[in-house]
Short mmCIF file of C-alpha atoms and ligand atoms in Angstrom, two decimals:
data_model
loop_
_atom_site.label_atom_id
_atom_site.label_comp_id
_atom_site.label_asym_id
_atom_site.label_seq_id
_atom_site.Cartn_x
_atom_site.Cartn_y
_atom_site.Cartn_z
CA UNK A 1 12.29 -4.42 7.94
CA UNK A 2 8.29 -4.49 7.98
CA UNK A 3 6.34 -5.84 4.61
CA UNK A 4 5.97 -2.80 3.79
CA UNK A 5 9.26 -2.07 2.74
CA UNK A 6 9.76 -5.76 1.40
CA UNK A 7 7.36 -5.78 -0.30
CA UNK A 8 8.45 -1.42 -2.51
CA UNK A 9 12.33 -2.75 -2.05
CA UNK A 10 10.05 -6.02 -4.16
CA UNK A 11 8.06 -4.06 -6.62
CA UNK A 12 11.34 -1.57 -6.99
CA UNK A 13 13.77 -4.85 -8.04
CA UNK A 14 11.39 -6.64 -9.79
CA UNK A 15 10.83 -5.79 -14.30
CA UNK A 16 7.40 -4.57 -14.43
CA UNK A 17 7.59 -0.62 -15.98
CA UNK A 18 8.11 2.06 -13.20
CA UNK A 19 4.53 3.24 -11.85
CA UNK A 20 4.06 6.79 -11.20
CA UNK A 21 6.10 8.23 -8.74
CA UNK A 22 2.84 9.93 -6.87
CA UNK A 23 1.49 7.07 -7.26
CA UNK A 24 2.90 4.33 -5.64
CA UNK A 25 2.99 6.67 -2.52
CA UNK A 26 0.26 8.29 -2.55
CA UNK A 27 -0.57 7.71 0.76
CA UNK A 28 2.14 10.87 2.13
CA UNK A 29 0.82 12.53 -1.11
CA UNK A 30 -1.74 15.18 -1.49
CA UNK A 31 -2.88 13.13 -4.25
CA UNK A 32 -7.32 12.75 -4.69
CA UNK A 33 -9.20 11.77 -7.31
CA UNK A 34 -9.05 14.80 -9.31
CA UNK A 35 -5.19 15.40 -9.11
CA UNK A 36 -4.78 14.64 -12.75
CA UNK A 37 -1.74 11.94 -13.74
CA UNK A 38 1.40 13.56 -14.31
CA UNK A 39 4.46 12.39 -15.26
CA UNK A 40 8.56 12.53 -16.33
CA UNK A 41 9.53 8.95 -15.18
CA UNK A 42 11.02 10.74 -11.69
CA UNK A 43 11.95 8.68 -9.23
CA UNK A 44 13.45 5.63 -8.68
CA UNK A 45 17.67 7.53 -8.47
CA UNK A 46 20.05 5.34 -7.50
CA UNK A 47 21.87 4.44 -4.21
CA UNK A 48 25.04 4.45 -4.87
CA UNK A 49 27.88 1.94 -2.67
CA UNK A 50 31.21 4.42 -2.86
CA UNK A 51 32.77 2.14 -1.56
CA UNK A 52 36.34 3.79 -2.71
CA UNK A 53 35.77 7.42 -1.28
CA UNK A 54 34.17 6.11 1.85
CA UNK A 55 37.52 4.22 2.18
CA UNK A 56 39.54 6.82 1.07
CA UNK A 57 36.99 9.14 3.59
CA UNK A 58 37.66 6.30 6.77
CA UNK A 59 33.71 6.42 6.53
CA UNK A 60 33.36 2.76 4.52
CA UNK A 61 29.53 2.72 4.22
CA UNK A 62 28.68 5.58 2.61
CA UNK A 63 26.36 5.80 -0.46
CA UNK A 64 25.47 8.55 -3.14
CA UNK A 65 21.47 8.87 -4.31
CA UNK A 66 21.99 10.47 -7.70
CA UNK A 67 19.54 13.26 -7.69
CA UNK A 68 20.83 13.82 -10.44
CA UNK A 69 19.75 10.26 -12.77
CA UNK A 70 16.50 12.18 -12.53
CA UNK A 71 14.63 12.61 -15.60
CA UNK A 72 16.12 16.94 -15.57
CA UNK A 73 19.05 15.88 -13.84
CA UNK A 74 17.58 16.74 -9.75
CA UNK A 75 16.00 16.19 -7.86
CA UNK A 76 13.41 19.27 -8.46
CA UNK A 77 10.80 16.84 -10.42
CA UNK A 78 9.85 14.80 -8.03
CA UNK A 79 8.28 17.96 -6.28
CA UNK A 80 7.43 19.40 -9.27
CA UNK A 81 5.10 15.86 -10.56
CA UNK A 82 3.41 16.88 -7.93
CA UNK A 83 3.24 21.10 -7.72
CA UNK A 84 2.03 20.89 -11.00
CA UNK A 85 -0.24 18.10 -10.99
CA UNK A 86 -1.73 20.06 -8.17
CA UNK A 87 -2.11 23.16 -10.01
CA UNK A 88 -3.57 21.41 -12.80
CA UNK A 89 -5.66 20.32 -10.68
CA UNK A 90 -7.03 23.71 -8.62
CA UNK A 91 -7.20 25.30 -13.12
CA UNK A 92 -4.53 27.16 -12.86
CA UNK A 93 -3.24 27.66 -16.87
CA UNK A 94 0.28 29.11 -15.42
CA UNK A 95 3.23 28.31 -13.13
CA UNK A 96 5.82 31.09 -12.64
CA UNK A 97 9.37 30.61 -10.20
CA UNK A 98 12.35 31.84 -8.92
CA UNK A 99 14.97 29.86 -9.48
CA UNK A 100 19.48 29.77 -9.41
CA UNK A 101 18.45 27.76 -12.80
CA UNK A 102 17.41 23.18 -11.58
CA UNK A 103 14.08 24.66 -10.33
CA UNK A 104 13.66 26.42 -13.68
CA UNK A 105 14.71 23.89 -15.76
CA UNK A 106 12.02 21.07 -13.90
CA UNK A 107 9.05 23.92 -13.93
CA UNK A 108 9.78 23.97 -17.96
CA UNK A 109 9.72 20.58 -18.60
CA UNK A 110 6.47 19.13 -16.53
CA UNK A 111 4.78 23.05 -17.39
CA UNK A 112 5.20 22.05 -20.82
CA UNK A 113 4.41 19.15 -20.49
CA UNK A 114 0.70 19.31 -19.45
CA UNK A 115 0.52 22.67 -21.51
CA UNK A 116 0.80 25.08 -18.83
CA UNK A 117 2.05 28.41 -19.50
CA UNK A 118 5.42 28.82 -17.40
CA UNK A 119 7.79 31.83 -16.35
CA UNK A 120 10.99 32.16 -14.54
CA UNK A 121 13.42 34.39 -13.17
CA UNK A 122 17.09 34.35 -12.87
CA UNK A 123 19.32 36.36 -11.09
CA UNK A 124 20.94 37.60 -14.30
CA UNK A 125 24.99 35.71 -15.58
CA UNK A 126 24.89 33.30 -12.45
CA UNK A 127 22.40 30.50 -14.33
CA UNK A 128 25.25 27.21 -14.98
CA UNK A 129 24.34 27.03 -19.32
CA UNK A 130 22.56 23.97 -19.14
CA UNK A 131 19.56 24.71 -16.85
CA UNK A 132 19.40 28.08 -18.51
CA UNK A 133 19.14 26.05 -21.65
CA UNK A 134 17.14 23.58 -20.31
CA UNK A 135 14.69 26.49 -19.89
CA UNK A 136 14.51 27.92 -22.95
CA UNK A 137 14.41 24.63 -25.13
CA UNK A 138 11.09 23.59 -23.38
CA UNK A 139 9.95 27.57 -24.23
CA UNK A 140 9.42 28.55 -20.61
CA UNK A 141 9.89 32.59 -21.13
CA UNK A 142 12.86 33.01 -19.19
CA UNK A 143 13.62 36.64 -17.34
CA UNK A 144 17.34 37.10 -16.38
CA UNK A 145 16.56 39.63 -13.21
CA UNK A 146 19.10 42.71 -12.65
CA UNK A 147 19.32 40.85 -8.95
CA UNK A 148 19.93 37.74 -6.45
CA UNK A 149 18.05 34.98 -6.63
CA UNK A 150 16.86 36.27 -3.19
CA UNK A 151 15.47 39.00 -4.85
CA UNK A 152 14.07 37.30 -7.24
CA UNK A 153 11.74 35.17 -4.83
CA UNK A 154 10.57 38.76 -3.14
CA UNK A 155 9.65 39.60 -7.02
CA UNK A 156 7.57 36.72 -7.41
CA UNK A 157 6.44 36.12 -4.75
CA UNK A 158 5.02 39.44 -4.29
CA UNK A 159 3.47 39.56 -8.19
CA UNK A 160 1.71 36.83 -7.82
CA UNK A 161 0.19 38.08 -4.54
CA UNK A 162 -0.98 40.36 -6.43
CA UNK A 163 -2.54 38.54 -9.59
CA UNK A 164 -6.26 38.76 -9.67
CA UNK A 165 -6.26 34.17 -9.36
CA UNK A 166 -9.78 35.01 -11.56
CA UNK A 167 -8.19 36.66 -14.06
CA UNK A 168 -4.98 34.73 -13.99
CA UNK A 169 -4.88 31.62 -12.32
CA UNK A 170 -1.09 30.96 -11.91
CA UNK A 171 0.53 28.69 -9.35
CA UNK A 172 3.77 30.37 -7.37
CA UNK A 173 6.07 26.65 -7.94
CA UNK A 174 8.97 27.76 -5.24
CA UNK A 175 9.91 25.36 -3.11
CA UNK A 176 6.87 27.57 -0.37
CA UNK A 177 4.02 25.56 -2.74
CA UNK A 178 3.74 22.36 0.35
CA UNK A 179 3.10 20.41 -2.48
CA UNK A 180 7.16 20.81 -3.87
CA UNK A 181 8.54 19.57 -0.52
CA UNK A 182 5.54 16.82 -0.17
CA UNK A 183 6.94 14.78 -3.57
CA UNK A 184 10.74 16.15 -2.51
CA UNK A 185 9.94 14.13 0.92
CA UNK A 186 9.63 10.85 -1.66
CA UNK A 187 13.63 10.71 -1.58
CA UNK A 188 13.80 9.47 2.36
CA UNK A 189 11.34 6.76 1.52
CA UNK A 190 13.01 4.83 -1.02
CA UNK A 191 16.84 6.16 0.97
CA UNK A 192 14.42 3.41 3.50
CA UNK A 193 13.85 1.42 1.10
CA UNK A 194 16.86 0.66 -0.52
CA UNK A 195 18.76 0.26 2.48
CA UNK A 196 15.95 -1.81 4.78
CA UNK A 197 15.57 0.79 6.91
CA UNK A 198 16.65 4.46 8.22
CA UNK A 199 20.68 5.07 7.77
CA UNK A 200 22.40 7.46 10.89
CA UNK A 201 22.88 10.21 8.73
CA UNK A 202 21.93 12.13 5.56
CA UNK A 203 23.87 15.42 3.89
CA UNK A 204 22.56 17.10 1.70
CA UNK A 205 23.64 20.46 0.59
CA UNK A 206 21.24 23.63 1.68
CA UNK A 207 20.00 26.97 -0.11
CA UNK A 208 16.56 27.24 0.29
CA UNK A 209 16.38 24.55 2.57
CA UNK A 210 13.83 23.49 1.36
CA UNK A 211 15.25 19.86 0.81
CA UNK A 212 16.80 19.14 3.91
CA UNK A 213 13.34 20.22 5.22
CA UNK A 214 11.29 17.21 2.92
CA UNK A 215 14.04 14.54 3.52
CA UNK A 216 13.20 15.00 7.20
CA UNK A 217 9.37 14.97 7.10
CA UNK A 218 9.47 11.75 4.16
CA UNK A 219 12.09 9.95 7.62
CA UNK A 220 8.84 11.00 10.53
CA UNK A 221 5.86 10.06 7.95
CA UNK A 222 7.91 5.99 7.83
CA UNK A 223 8.84 6.72 11.37
CA UNK A 224 5.18 7.07 12.35
CA UNK A 225 3.51 4.87 9.54
CA UNK A 226 5.75 2.64 11.68
CA UNK A 227 7.91 1.96 8.18
CA UNK A 228 10.84 2.73 10.01
CA UNK A 229 12.30 2.30 14.18
CA UNK A 230 15.37 5.38 13.13
CA UNK A 231 15.13 8.49 11.62
CA UNK A 232 18.52 9.72 9.98
CA UNK A 233 20.71 13.01 11.72
CA UNK A 234 20.77 15.90 9.82
CA UNK A 235 23.69 16.87 8.16
CA UNK A 236 23.20 20.35 5.83
CA UNK A 237 26.24 21.44 4.13
CA UNK A 238 26.17 25.73 2.76
CA UNK A 239 28.74 27.35 1.18
CA UNK A 240 30.47 29.75 3.11
CA UNK A 241 29.89 32.27 1.07
CA UNK A 242 26.29 31.88 1.88
CA UNK A 243 25.81 30.56 4.97
CA UNK A 244 22.85 32.18 6.41
CA UNK A 245 21.94 29.32 8.39
CA UNK A 246 25.53 28.46 9.76
CA UNK A 247 26.18 32.67 10.70
CA UNK A 248 22.55 32.79 11.79
CA UNK A 249 21.94 36.19 9.93
CA UNK A 250 21.34 36.15 6.44
CA UNK A 251 23.27 37.29 3.65
CA UNK A 252 22.74 40.18 1.25
CA UNK A 253 25.47 39.24 -1.42
CA UNK A 254 25.73 35.93 -1.03
CA UNK A 255 29.20 34.91 -3.56
CA UNK A 256 30.42 30.77 -4.25
CA UNK A 257 31.04 28.77 -7.02
CA UNK A 258 28.14 26.03 -6.61
CA UNK A 259 25.67 29.14 -7.99
CA UNK A 260 22.66 26.21 -7.12
CA UNK A 261 22.83 26.88 -3.69
CA UNK A 262 23.46 31.23 -3.93
CA UNK A 263 20.85 31.88 -2.06
CA UNK A 264 21.02 34.63 1.16
CA UNK A 265 17.61 34.45 2.69
CA UNK A 266 16.08 30.99 2.82
CA UNK A 267 12.54 30.62 2.38
CA UNK A 268 12.63 27.60 3.89
CA UNK A 269 15.09 28.52 7.50
CA UNK A 270 12.92 27.48 10.60
CA UNK A 271 11.68 24.44 9.00
CA UNK A 272 15.78 23.26 8.57
CA UNK A 273 16.23 24.45 11.86
CA UNK A 274 13.73 22.46 13.30
CA UNK A 275 15.10 19.83 11.47
CA UNK A 276 18.81 20.26 12.58
CA UNK A 277 17.65 20.09 15.82
CA UNK A 278 14.40 17.67 16.30
CA UNK A 279 17.31 14.82 14.68
CA UNK A 280 20.49 15.87 16.71
CA UNK A 281 21.99 17.16 13.42
CA UNK A 282 23.74 20.08 12.07
CA UNK A 283 24.77 22.42 9.00
CA UNK A 284 28.39 23.75 8.90
CA UNK A 285 30.16 25.66 5.94
CA UNK A 286 32.24 24.62 3.30
CA UNK A 287 34.48 26.84 1.01
CA UNK A 288 34.35 26.80 -2.64
CA UNK A 289 38.25 24.73 -2.24
CA UNK A 290 35.91 22.07 -0.40
CA UNK A 291 33.08 21.82 -2.78
CA UNK A 292 35.74 21.39 -6.06
CA UNK A 293 37.61 19.19 -4.30
CA UNK A 294 34.62 16.93 -3.34
CA UNK A 295 33.33 17.05 -7.16
CA UNK A 296 36.68 15.92 -7.91
CA UNK A 297 36.85 12.48 -6.34
CA UNK A 298 33.76 11.48 -6.78
CA UNK A 299 33.96 11.57 -10.46
CA UNK A 300 36.92 10.54 -10.37
CA UNK A 301 36.39 6.91 -7.46
CA UNK A 302 32.95 7.02 -7.94
CA UNK A 303 31.97 8.02 -11.70
CA UNK A 304 29.43 9.67 -10.79
CA UNK A 305 29.82 13.50 -12.35
CA UNK A 306 27.58 16.09 -9.63
CA UNK A 307 27.05 19.80 -10.21
CA UNK A 308 28.96 21.55 -8.03
CA UNK A 309 26.17 22.41 -4.83
CA UNK A 310 25.67 18.51 -4.77
CA UNK A 311 29.14 17.91 -3.86
CA UNK A 312 29.04 20.24 -0.83
CA UNK A 313 27.43 17.14 0.94
CA UNK A 314 30.47 15.14 0.42
CA UNK A 315 32.32 17.94 1.15
CA UNK A 316 31.04 18.01 4.44
CA UNK A 317 30.76 14.71 5.56
CA UNK A 318 34.95 14.64 4.56
CA UNK A 319 35.20 17.44 7.15
CA UNK A 320 33.55 15.66 9.66
CA UNK A 321 34.90 12.32 8.64
CA UNK A 322 38.53 13.87 9.40
CA UNK A 323 38.61 15.23 12.53
CA UNK A 324 36.58 12.51 13.37
CA UNK A 325 32.47 13.78 14.77
CA UNK A 326 31.56 10.86 12.78
CA UNK A 327 31.24 6.48 13.57
CA UNK A 328 33.29 5.03 11.44
CA UNK A 329 30.72 2.52 11.39
CA UNK A 330 27.85 4.84 10.77
CA UNK A 331 25.56 4.60 7.44
CA UNK A 332 26.36 7.13 5.28
CA UNK A 333 23.77 8.66 2.22
CA UNK A 334 25.16 11.40 0.80
CA UNK A 335 22.34 13.34 -1.42
CA UNK A 336 23.63 13.99 -5.13
CA UNK A 337 21.08 16.91 -6.36
CA UNK A 338 21.96 17.33 -9.32
CA UNK A 339 24.26 16.16 -12.53
CA UNK A 340 27.31 17.34 -13.26
CA UNK A 341 26.11 18.49 -17.10
CA UNK A 342 24.34 20.95 -16.44
CA UNK A 343 26.86 22.80 -15.73
CA UNK A 344 29.66 22.70 -18.09
CA UNK A 345 31.68 25.66 -17.00
CA UNK A 346 32.79 25.04 -13.78
CA UNK A 347 34.00 21.58 -14.67
CA UNK A 348 36.15 23.33 -16.53
CA UNK A 349 38.05 24.70 -14.16
CA UNK A 350 39.23 21.83 -12.81
CA UNK A 351 38.80 19.04 -15.69
CA UNK A 352 42.17 18.21 -17.19
CA UNK A 353 42.53 19.27 -20.74
CA UNK A 354 43.04 16.88 -23.29
CA UNK A 355 45.73 15.95 -25.04
CA UNK A 356 46.86 16.95 -28.23
CA UNK A 357 48.21 14.26 -31.60
CA UNK A 358 48.16 13.77 -34.84
CA UNK A 359 45.98 10.86 -36.34
CA UNK A 360 48.48 8.26 -35.58
CA UNK A 361 48.92 5.16 -33.19
CA UNK A 362 53.24 7.06 -32.69
CA UNK A 363 51.41 9.65 -31.78
CA UNK A 364 49.00 9.30 -29.62
CA UNK A 365 51.81 6.13 -27.69
CA UNK A 366 54.03 9.49 -27.43
CA UNK A 367 51.59 11.34 -26.31
CA UNK A 368 50.61 8.89 -23.52
CA UNK A 369 54.28 7.87 -22.69
CA UNK A 370 53.36 4.87 -23.57
N1 F0G B 401 21.40 21.44 -4.45
C1 F0G B 401 20.54 21.43 -6.09
C2 F0G B 401 21.70 21.15 -7.53
C3 F0G B 401 19.94 23.00 -6.12
O1 F0G B 401 19.57 22.62 -7.66
C4 F0G B 401 19.72 23.31 -5.09
C5 F0G B 401 18.25 24.36 -5.06
C6 F0G B 401 19.65 23.05 -3.61
C7 F0G B 401 21.15 22.00 -3.84
C8 F0G B 401 19.39 23.19 -2.44
O2 F0G B 401 17.85 22.52 -2.23
O3 F0G B 401 16.63 25.00 -1.75
O4 F0G B 401 15.96 23.10 -1.26
O5 F0G B 401 18.20 23.93 -0.18
N2 F0G B 401 18.10 25.44 -5.64
C9 F0G B 401 17.19 26.07 -6.58
C10 F0G B 401 16.72 26.85 -7.51
C11 F0G B 401 17.78 27.05 -5.61
O6 F0G B 401 16.28 26.96 -7.73
O7 F0G B 401 17.00 25.06 -8.40
P1 F0G B 401 17.20 23.65 -1.53
#
């Protein structure tokens, strides 16, 4: 392991206050002397060795990168902190995004923390309850669009293109904003530091295709600066009803229980395909049933409650391992992109309902069959 990697690792396990993500990785980020300090404590998320699931699936070195531990409960915070800092640096007064929920929650929170006006445009009726409430509570103006995510992204891009920046200085904070991807690549750095090198495989859910592209850039940065000697194969998983990168065609009416990745025309499609091909990886589809099974299993066997879209990574790895397509000795990282509490409705649909009992030990003993 290189000295720098060792140092970063030690810094992480010390008791010092958490250095800001943007400070820690400034050398790899578009940070200048006039970039304001913005932070809600993003990054430094746990990498958990999933011993139980790993054994069950037949890949004992399975790890989970728990991105739901970010301030607003998803990986979006890594990129949003950079995008918001750069928006402030450029003199913006407002930020706007289209979202399936998590980008909106993150934009709303970071915008609130620095006093920016925030507008989020969301596909009506398709947003998990917790995410919508996060945006509302942070005081964002929420627009429920009569259309899907792809429509919403088209609308906000058109809106920003047609807005005079002198009249209304507004920044688009979707992942088409390069500062978002720059921030998101820091998760790859943390994975390398925790493992002492790059893993063999990294698996992610793919929606608008920004995150898989960002991770690949992160691993490439660490390789280029000599901090690691290898890069992982990137495994991307889309939901079967919303899998444009698998079929090679945009999907006009994407459908999946994993609402975060209900996207039919990914903005970063080209970058994701390049990450797949340069890394020797794959982008494949997993069914809603496979996603829900993985979603339940990761909570039951590892105690980690992620949102449905996140479980697509694990569903994909389980399937590949079952088909003998992953070396059992490989080090694998599944990225769990968001926190399960955001989507109580989907959890209700798979969780065991509470047992009912009167207020006595005997009544509880009876329902427990003890
Ligand atoms: N997982 C979660 C929990 C997400 O919220 C998203 C995307 C993804 C995976 C896919 O990442 O788009 O970079 O390929 N959510 C966006 C949003 C679209 O608006 O919150 P991607």
